[in-house]
XYZ file of C-alpha atoms in Angstrom:
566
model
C 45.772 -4.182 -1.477
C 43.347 -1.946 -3.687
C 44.181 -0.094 -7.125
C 43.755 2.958 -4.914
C 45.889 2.726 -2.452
C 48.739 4.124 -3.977
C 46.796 7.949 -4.655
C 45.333 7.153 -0.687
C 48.491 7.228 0.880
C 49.820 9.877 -1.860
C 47.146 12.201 -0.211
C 48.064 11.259 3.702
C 51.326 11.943 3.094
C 50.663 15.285 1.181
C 48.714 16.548 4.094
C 51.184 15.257 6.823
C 49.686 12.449 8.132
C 52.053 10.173 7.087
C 55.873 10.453 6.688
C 57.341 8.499 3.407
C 58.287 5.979 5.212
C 55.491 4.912 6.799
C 53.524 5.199 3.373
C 56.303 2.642 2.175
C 56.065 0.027 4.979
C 52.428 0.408 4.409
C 51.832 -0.051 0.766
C 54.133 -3.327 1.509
C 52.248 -4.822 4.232
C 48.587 -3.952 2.287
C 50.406 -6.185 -0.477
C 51.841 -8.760 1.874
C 48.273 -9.192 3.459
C 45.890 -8.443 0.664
C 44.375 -5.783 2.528
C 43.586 -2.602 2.247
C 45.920 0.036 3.185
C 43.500 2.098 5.189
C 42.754 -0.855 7.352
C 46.523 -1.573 7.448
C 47.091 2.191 8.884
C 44.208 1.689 11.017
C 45.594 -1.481 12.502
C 49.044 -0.552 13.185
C 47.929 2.506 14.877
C 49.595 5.017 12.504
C 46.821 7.056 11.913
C 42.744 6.857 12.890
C 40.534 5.448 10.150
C 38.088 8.491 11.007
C 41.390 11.041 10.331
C 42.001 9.030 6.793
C 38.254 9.271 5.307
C 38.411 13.168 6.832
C 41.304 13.843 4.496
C 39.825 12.083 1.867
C 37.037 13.564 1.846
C 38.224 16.791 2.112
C 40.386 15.993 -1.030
C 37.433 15.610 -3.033
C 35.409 18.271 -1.617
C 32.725 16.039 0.184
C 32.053 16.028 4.114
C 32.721 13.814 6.654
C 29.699 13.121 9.372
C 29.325 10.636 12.166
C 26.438 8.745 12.216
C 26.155 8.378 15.804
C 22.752 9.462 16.810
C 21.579 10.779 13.773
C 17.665 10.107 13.200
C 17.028 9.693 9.541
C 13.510 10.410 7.787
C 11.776 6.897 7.474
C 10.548 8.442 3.978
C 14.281 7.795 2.664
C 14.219 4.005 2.991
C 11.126 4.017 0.985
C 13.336 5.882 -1.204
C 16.293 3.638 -0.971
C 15.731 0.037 -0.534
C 17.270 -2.465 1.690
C 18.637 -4.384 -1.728
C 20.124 -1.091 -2.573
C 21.644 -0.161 0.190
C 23.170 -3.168 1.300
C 24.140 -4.209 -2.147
C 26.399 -0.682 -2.210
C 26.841 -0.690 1.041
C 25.504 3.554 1.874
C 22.949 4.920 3.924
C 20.617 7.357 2.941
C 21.019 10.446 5.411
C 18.925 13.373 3.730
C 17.153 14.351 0.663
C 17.128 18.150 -0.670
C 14.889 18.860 -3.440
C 15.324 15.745 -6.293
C 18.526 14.711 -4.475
C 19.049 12.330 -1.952
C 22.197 12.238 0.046
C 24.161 9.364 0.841
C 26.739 8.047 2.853
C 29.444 5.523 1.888
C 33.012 4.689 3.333
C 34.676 4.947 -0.132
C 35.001 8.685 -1.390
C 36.899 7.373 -4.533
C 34.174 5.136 -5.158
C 32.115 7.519 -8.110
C 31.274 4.341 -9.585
C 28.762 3.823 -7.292
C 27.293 7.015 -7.066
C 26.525 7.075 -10.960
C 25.061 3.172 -10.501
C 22.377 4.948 -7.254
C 21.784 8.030 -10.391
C 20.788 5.427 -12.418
C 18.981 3.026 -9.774
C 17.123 5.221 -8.251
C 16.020 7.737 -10.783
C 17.014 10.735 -8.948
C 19.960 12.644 -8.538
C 22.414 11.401 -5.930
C 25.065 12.853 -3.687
C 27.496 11.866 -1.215
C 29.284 11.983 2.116
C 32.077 10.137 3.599
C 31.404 8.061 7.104
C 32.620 5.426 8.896
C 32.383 1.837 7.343
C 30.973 -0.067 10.606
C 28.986 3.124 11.118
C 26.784 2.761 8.169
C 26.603 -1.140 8.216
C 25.115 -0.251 11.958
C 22.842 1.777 10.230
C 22.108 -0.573 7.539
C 20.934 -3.278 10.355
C 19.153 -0.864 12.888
C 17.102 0.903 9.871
C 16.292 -2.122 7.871
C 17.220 -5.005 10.229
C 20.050 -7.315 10.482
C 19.796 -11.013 9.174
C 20.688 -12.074 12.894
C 17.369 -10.501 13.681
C 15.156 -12.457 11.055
C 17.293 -15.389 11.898
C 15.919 -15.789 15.126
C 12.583 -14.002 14.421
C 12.188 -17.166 11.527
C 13.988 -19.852 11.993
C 12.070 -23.003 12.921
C 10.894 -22.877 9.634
C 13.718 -21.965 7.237
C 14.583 -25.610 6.137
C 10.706 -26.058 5.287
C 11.445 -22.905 2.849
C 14.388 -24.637 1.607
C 12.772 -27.241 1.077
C 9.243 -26.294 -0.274
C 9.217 -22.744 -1.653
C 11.404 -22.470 -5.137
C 11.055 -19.123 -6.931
C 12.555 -19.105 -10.249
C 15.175 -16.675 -11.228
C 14.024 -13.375 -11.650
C 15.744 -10.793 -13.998
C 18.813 -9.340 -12.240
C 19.275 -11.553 -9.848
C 22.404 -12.837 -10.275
C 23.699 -9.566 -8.710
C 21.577 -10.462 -4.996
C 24.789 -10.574 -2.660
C 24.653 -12.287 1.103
C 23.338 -9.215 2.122
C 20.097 -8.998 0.768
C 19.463 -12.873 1.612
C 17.946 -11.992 4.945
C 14.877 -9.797 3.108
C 14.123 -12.155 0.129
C 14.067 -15.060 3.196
C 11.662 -12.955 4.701
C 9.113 -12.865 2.140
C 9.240 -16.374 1.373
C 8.375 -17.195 4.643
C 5.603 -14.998 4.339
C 4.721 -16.549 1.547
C 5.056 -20.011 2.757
C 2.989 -19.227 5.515
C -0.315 -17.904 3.578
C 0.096 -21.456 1.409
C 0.052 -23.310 4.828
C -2.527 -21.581 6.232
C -5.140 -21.946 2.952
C -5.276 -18.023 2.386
C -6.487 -16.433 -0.758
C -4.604 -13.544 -0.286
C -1.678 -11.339 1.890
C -2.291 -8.138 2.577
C 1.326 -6.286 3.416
C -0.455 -2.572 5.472
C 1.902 -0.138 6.681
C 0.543 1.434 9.608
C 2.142 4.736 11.833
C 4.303 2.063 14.015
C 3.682 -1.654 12.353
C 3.829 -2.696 9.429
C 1.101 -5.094 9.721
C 0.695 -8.496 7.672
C -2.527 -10.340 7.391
C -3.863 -13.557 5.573
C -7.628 -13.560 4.072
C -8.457 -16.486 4.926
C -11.758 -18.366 4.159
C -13.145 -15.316 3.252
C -11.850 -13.545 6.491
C -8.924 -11.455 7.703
C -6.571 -12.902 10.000
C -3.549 -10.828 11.426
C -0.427 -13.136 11.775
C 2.985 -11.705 13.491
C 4.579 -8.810 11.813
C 7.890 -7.887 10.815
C 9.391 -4.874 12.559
C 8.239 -1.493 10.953
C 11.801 -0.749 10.152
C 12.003 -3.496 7.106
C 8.901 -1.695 5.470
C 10.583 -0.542 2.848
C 13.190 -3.749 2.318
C 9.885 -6.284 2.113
C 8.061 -3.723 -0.621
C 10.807 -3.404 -2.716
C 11.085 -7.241 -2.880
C 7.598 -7.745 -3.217
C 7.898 -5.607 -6.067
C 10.917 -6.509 -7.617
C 9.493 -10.356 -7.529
C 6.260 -8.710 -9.553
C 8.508 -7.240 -11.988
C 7.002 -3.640 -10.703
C 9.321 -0.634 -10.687
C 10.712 0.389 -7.205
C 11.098 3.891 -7.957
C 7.449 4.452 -8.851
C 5.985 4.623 -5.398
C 3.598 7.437 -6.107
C 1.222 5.355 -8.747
C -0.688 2.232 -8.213
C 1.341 -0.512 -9.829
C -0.170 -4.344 -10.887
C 2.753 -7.184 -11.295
C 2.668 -10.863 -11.205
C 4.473 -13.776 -9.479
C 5.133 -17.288 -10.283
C 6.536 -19.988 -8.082
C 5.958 -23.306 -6.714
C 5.403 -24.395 -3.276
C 5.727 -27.749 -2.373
C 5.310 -29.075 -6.402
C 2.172 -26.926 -7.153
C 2.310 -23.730 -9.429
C 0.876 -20.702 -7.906
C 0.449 -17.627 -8.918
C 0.532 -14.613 -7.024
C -1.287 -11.197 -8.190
C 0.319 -8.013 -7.049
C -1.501 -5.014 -6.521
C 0.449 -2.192 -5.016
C -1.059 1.596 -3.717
C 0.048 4.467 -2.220
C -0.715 4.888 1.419
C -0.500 7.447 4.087
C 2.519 5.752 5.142
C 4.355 3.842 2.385
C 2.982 1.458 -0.604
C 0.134 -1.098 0.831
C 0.513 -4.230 -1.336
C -1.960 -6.941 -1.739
C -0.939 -10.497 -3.588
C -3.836 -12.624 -4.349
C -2.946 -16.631 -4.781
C -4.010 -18.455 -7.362
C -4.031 -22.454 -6.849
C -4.662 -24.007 -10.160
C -5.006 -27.125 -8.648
C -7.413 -26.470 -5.682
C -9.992 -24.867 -8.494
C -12.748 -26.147 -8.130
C -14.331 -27.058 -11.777
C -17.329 -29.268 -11.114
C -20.659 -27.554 -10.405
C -21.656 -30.277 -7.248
C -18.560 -28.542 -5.749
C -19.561 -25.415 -5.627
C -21.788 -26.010 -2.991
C -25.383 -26.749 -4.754
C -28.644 -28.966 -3.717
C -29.522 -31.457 -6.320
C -32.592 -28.908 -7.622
C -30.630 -25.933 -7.512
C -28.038 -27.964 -9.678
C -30.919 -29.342 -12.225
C -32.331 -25.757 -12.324
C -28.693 -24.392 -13.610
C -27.585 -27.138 -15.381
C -30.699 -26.608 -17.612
C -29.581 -22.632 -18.257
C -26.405 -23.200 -18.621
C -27.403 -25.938 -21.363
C -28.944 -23.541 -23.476
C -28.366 -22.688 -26.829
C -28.439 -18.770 -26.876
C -29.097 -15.956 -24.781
C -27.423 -14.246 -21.210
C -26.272 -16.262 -17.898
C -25.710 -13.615 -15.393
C -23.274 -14.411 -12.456
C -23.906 -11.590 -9.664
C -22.138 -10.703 -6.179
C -19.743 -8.625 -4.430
C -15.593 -8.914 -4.876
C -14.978 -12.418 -3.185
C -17.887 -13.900 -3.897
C -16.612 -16.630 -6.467
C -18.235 -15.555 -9.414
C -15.448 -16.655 -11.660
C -14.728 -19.597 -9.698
C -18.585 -20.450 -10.651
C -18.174 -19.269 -14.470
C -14.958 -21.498 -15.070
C -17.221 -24.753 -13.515
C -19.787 -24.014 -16.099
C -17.270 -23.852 -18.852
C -15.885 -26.770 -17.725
C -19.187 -28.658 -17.327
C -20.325 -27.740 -21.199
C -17.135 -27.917 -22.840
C -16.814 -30.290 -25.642
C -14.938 -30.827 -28.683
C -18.091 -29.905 -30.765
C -18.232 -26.396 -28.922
C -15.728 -23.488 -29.797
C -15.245 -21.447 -26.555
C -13.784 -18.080 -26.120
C -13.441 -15.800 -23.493
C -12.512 -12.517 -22.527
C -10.716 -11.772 -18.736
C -8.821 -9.197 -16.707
C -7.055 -11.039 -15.857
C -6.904 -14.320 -17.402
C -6.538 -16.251 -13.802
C -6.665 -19.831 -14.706
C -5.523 -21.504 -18.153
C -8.539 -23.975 -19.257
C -7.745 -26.942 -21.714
C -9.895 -26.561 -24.528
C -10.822 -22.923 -24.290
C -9.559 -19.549 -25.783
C -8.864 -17.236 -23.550
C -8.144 -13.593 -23.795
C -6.241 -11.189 -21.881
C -7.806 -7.893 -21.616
C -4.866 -5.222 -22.301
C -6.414 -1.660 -22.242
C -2.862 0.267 -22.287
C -2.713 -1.282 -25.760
C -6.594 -0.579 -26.696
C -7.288 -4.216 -26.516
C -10.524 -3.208 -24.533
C -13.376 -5.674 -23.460
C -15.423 -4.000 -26.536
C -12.413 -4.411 -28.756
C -11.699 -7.985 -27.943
C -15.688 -8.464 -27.922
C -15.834 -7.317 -31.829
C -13.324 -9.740 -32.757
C -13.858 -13.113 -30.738
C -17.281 -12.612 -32.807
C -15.443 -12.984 -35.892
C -14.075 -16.015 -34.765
C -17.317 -17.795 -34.896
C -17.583 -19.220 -31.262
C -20.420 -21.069 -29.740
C -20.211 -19.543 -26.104
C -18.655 -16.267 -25.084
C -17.836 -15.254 -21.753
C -17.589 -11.860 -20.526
C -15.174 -11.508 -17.419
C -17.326 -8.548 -16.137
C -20.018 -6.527 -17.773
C -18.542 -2.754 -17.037
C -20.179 -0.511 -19.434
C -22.741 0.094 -22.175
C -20.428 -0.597 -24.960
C -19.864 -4.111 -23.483
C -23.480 -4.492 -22.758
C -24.821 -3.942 -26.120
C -21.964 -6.203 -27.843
C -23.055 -8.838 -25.385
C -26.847 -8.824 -25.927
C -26.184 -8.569 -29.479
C -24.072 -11.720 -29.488
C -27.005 -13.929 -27.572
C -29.539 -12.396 -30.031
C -27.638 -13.792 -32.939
C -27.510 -17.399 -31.517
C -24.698 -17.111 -28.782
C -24.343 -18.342 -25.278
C -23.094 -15.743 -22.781
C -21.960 -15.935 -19.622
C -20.796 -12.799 -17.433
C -20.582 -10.951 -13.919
C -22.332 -8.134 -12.212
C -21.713 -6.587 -9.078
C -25.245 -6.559 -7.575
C -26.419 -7.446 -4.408
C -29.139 -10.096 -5.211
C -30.274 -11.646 -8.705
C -33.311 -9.222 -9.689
C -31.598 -6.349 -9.156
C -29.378 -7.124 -12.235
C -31.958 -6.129 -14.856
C -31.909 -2.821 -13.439
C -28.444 -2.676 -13.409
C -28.697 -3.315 -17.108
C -31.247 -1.031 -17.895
C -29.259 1.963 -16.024
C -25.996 0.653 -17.657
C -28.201 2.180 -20.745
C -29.406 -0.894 -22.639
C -33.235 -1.306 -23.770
C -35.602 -3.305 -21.885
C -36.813 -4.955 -24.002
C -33.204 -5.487 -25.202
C -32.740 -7.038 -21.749
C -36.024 -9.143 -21.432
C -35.229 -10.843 -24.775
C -31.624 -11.582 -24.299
C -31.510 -12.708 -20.495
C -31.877 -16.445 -19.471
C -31.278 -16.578 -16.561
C -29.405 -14.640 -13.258
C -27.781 -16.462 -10.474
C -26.573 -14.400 -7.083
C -24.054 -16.154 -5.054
C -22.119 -15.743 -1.438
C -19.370 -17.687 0.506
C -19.849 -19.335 3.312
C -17.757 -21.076 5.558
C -18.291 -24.843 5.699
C -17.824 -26.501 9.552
C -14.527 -27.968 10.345
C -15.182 -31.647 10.174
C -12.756 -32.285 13.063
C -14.745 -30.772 15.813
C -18.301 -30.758 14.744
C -20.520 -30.831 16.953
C -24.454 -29.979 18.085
C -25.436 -26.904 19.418
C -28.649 -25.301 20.296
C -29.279 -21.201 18.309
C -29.967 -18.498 20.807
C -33.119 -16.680 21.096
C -30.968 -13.426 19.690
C -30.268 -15.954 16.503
C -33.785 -17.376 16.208
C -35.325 -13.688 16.588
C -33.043 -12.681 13.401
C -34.563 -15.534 11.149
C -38.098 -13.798 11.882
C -40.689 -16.221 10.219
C -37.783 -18.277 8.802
C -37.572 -19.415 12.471
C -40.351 -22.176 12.739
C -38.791 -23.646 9.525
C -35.527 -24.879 11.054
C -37.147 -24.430 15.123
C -36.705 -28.766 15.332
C -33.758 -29.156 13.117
C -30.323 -30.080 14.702
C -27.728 -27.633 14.138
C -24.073 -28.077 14.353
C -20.931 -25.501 14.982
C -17.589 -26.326 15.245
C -15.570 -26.175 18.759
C -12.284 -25.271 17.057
C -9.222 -27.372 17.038
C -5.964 -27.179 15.298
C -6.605 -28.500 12.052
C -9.180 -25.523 11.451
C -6.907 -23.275 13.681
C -9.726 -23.109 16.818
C -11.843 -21.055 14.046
C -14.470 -23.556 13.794
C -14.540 -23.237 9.968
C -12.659 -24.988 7.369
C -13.073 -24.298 3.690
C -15.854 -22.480 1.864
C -19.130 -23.363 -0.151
C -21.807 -21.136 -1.974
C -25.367 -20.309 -1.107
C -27.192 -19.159 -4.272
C -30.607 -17.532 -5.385
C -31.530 -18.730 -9.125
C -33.881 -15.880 -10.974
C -35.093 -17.878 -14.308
C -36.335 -15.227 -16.588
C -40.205 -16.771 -17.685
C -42.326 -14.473 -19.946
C -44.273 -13.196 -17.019
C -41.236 -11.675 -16.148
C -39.930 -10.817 -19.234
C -43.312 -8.800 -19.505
C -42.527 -7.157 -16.466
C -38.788 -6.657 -17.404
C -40.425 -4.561 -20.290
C -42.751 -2.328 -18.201
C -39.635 -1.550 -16.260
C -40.953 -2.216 -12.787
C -39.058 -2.121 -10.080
C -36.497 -4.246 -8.697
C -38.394 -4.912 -5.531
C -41.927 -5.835 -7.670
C -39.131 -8.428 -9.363
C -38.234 -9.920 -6.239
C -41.050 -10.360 -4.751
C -42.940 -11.767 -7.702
C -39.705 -14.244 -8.357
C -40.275 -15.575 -4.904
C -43.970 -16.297 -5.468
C -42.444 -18.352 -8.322
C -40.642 -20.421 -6.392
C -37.259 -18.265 -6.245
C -35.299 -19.289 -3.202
C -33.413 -16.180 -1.653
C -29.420 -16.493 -0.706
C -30.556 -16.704 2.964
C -33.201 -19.060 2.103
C -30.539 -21.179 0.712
C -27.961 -20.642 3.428
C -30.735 -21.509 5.935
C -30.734 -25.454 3.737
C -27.249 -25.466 4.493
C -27.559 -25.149 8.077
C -30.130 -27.703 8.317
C -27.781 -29.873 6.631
C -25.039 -29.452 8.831
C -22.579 -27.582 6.298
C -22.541 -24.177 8.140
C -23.330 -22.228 11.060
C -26.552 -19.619 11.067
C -24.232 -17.218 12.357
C -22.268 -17.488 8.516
C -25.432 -16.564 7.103
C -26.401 -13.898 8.767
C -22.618 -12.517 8.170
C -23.147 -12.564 4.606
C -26.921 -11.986 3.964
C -27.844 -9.291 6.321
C -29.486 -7.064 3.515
C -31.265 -10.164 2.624
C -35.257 -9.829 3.092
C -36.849 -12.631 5.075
């Protein structure tokens, strides 16, 4: 028996539904039983539970609607999340204006009509339906947890067991309901650990909703959830990132922290508005499968010698250049690692910060605050450090501040997105600084790719095609007699062939020759092609070394140096 049911059979009595009696004999039973007395009405036959909500209803001036057949704008559970509706148990049937309309079984339930007002952000009305009616709804729009069940469950005692996400603000009001969603994108989770990816990309489409894994440096598509849990998986996803659910207009950043299987991740959330809902991309950080020593990252012993000597300097610039992906930061944090020492005060600047260093000072770039790179730049300088580094060189104001620190006996280190290693000091001297700002100040420039590494399970010898040996052009007779390997595929590298990732690099030393020519401002091509005659080694040069050697596949290289110049 409810606190209401006294005014509910009041009201079917006043409109002749009910005779006294029958209102008596219910009331008694509803106590009896602990039920309620609509479903004790129901039950005996007395009177329809479609004919009791109807008069309800009609008491408080709301309508009644069957939602039998009625198609409802997928827009409106982007709107209205699967944790919402499930946790209050309504459907969302149509929006008009800034109001969305709801349905719910309970007309004398205003409570939770103000609680969606406030939830949602919008205004909120309401309409009276049948109970199993919109819990059909509930399941066929966002999906039922007997559906996930069987969609994921060889692997839901490895979640158990593996995946533990620490309790996030609010959630002590998740009921059973919402269980089925949050188990979801665990397991979507847990997957992209087991499968080595560096990130999840979550893309609604006009009929999927399509997940894939980056992987190695590549896009993989794994099975997708049906398109009607969109909305449900987002709005966890964001609710996990502390983001805000009703803000689906706006890009959105958040962060997630958990551990899988007793290591700390964490997981960067980037969230944008698409042509057909929010496209969310979470990028995994490992702390413990960064890499931090420089032979790990993939270089020859004289490539190694060559940087080890820059980055052992006492003052001046150590560019870092590539595309997104490339592992410039990956490299950056090796070389802080390699020359940190207790003598040395190091400070750095990020956005973000993505792995804590012992030993180091790190800053968090905050621009919403003003806490700019320049800003943070003009201070760490007051702090009298030894080496700076620069998460990414973005403007002039950070240029300038940078070049003035190495000129006044610092050691910088930074990024540039540029496509090869000379190309940088014209970067520079467009960004707007001085060349001979730039000649002075610059040590040294290192570009960088990925490349996948050769799955050491099914390695094996195999001889290039003419198609691949015509691509090398002269580059051809130098590897003509090596023996080159590929890798079959097998299920430790998931029949891609490739396992893991290493860098191929191209090291531009700055000598006063080229300072000189870094001050006449010639061109980035005249750079190039005078730092080869010095012994420069291109990124395909070097990726050409590693095929020799058996660490990747010619095909890899071409993949990621085709603007490269034989």
């Amino acid at each position: 028996m409810t606190a209401n049911d006294e005014y509910v059979v009041e009201i079917l009595e006043n409109v002749g539904l009910i005779s006294g009696q029958q209102a008596r004999e219910a009331l008694e039973l509803a106590q009896q039983h602990d039920k309620p007395v609509v479903d004790i009405l129901d039950a005996q036959g007395t009177v329809g539970k479609a004919d009791i909500l109807k008069a309800l209803a009609n008491q408080f001036g709301m309508e009644f609607m069957s939602l039998t057949g009625v198609e409802i704008d997928q827009e409106l559970f982007d709107q209205v999340p699967s944790e919402i509706a499930r946790r209050y148990k309504v459907i969302p049937v149509y929006k008009s204006d800034n109001t969305i309309t709801v349905a719910l079984s309970d007309p004398l339930d205003v409570e939770t009509l103000d609680s969606l007002r406030y939830v949602l952000r919008t205004g909120v009305e309401g309409v009276v339906a049948l109970p199993e009616e919109i819990e059909a709804a509930i399941n066929s729009h966002y999906g039922s947890e007997a559906q996930i069940e069987s969609m994921w469950d060889s692997t839901e005692r490895e979640v158990r067991e593996t995946l533990d996400i620490p309790d996030l603000e609010g959630e002590d009001e998740v009921t059973d309901a919402d269980a089925p969603i949050i188990k979801l994108v665990s397991l979507i989770i847990l997957e992209a650990f087991r499968s080595r990816a560096s990130d999840i990309h979550l893309e609604p489409q006009e009929k999927q909703f399509r997940v894939r894994y980056r992987v190695d440096g590549v896009l993989h598509e794994v099975e997708s959830p049906p398109k009607r849990l969109q909305s449900a998986i987002i709005s966890r996803v964001k609710i996990m990132a502390n983001m805000s659910i009703a803000e689906k207009r706006l890009p959105q950043d958040g962060r997630i922290q958990i551990n899988v299987m007793g290591r700390d991740l964490d997981l960067r959330v980037s969230s944008v508005p698409s042509n057909h809902g929010e496209s969310i991309v979470m990028r995994i950080l490992d702390k413990e499968s960064l890499q931090l020593g420089l032979p790990k990252l993939g270089f020859f012993s004289d490539d190694q010698q060559t940087f080890e000597r820059l980055i052992g300097l006492s003052d001046g610039i150590i560019l870092v250049t590539g595309p997104t992906g490339s592992g410039k930061t990956t490299t950056l944090y090796a070389c802080l690692n390699h020359i940190n020492q207790p003598d040395r005060k190091i400070i750095t600047v990020e956005d973000p910060v993505e792995y804590q260093l012992s030993g180091i000072n790190q800053v968090h770039v905050r621009s919403d605050i003003g806490l700019t790179f320049a800003a943070a730049l003009r201070s760490m300088l007051r702090q009298a450090p030894n080496i700076i580094m620069i998460g990414e060189i973005r403007d002039k104001e950070t240029a300038e501040i940078a070049v003035n620190a190495s000129l006044t006996g610092h050691l910088v280190f930074s990024t540039l997105h540029t496509n090869d290693a000379p190309s940088a000091i014209t970067r520079l001297i467009d960004i707007g600084l001085k060349p001979f700002l730039v000649a002075s100040s610059i040590r040294g420039i290192m570009a960088q790719r990925l490349v996948r590494k050769i799955c050491d399970k099914c390695k094996e010898p195999y001889t290039p095609t003419d198609q691949e040996l015509r691509l090398l052009g002269p580059m051809a007779n130098n590897i003509s007699q090596a023996e080159m390997y590929h890798g079959k595929g097998c299920n430790e590298c998931k029949h891609t062939g490739y396992r893991g990732r290493i860098g191929i690099f191209e090291i531009f030393t700055i000598s006063d020759e080229v300072q000189h020519m870094i001050f006449e401002q010639v061109s980035a091509a005249d750079l190039r092609s005078r730092a080869r005659e010095l012994g420069m080694r291109t990124l395909r040069e070097d990726g050409l070394r590693k095929v020799i050697a058996g660490s990747t596949t010619l095909e890899e290289v071409f993949r990621v140096t085709m603007g490269d110049a034989n």
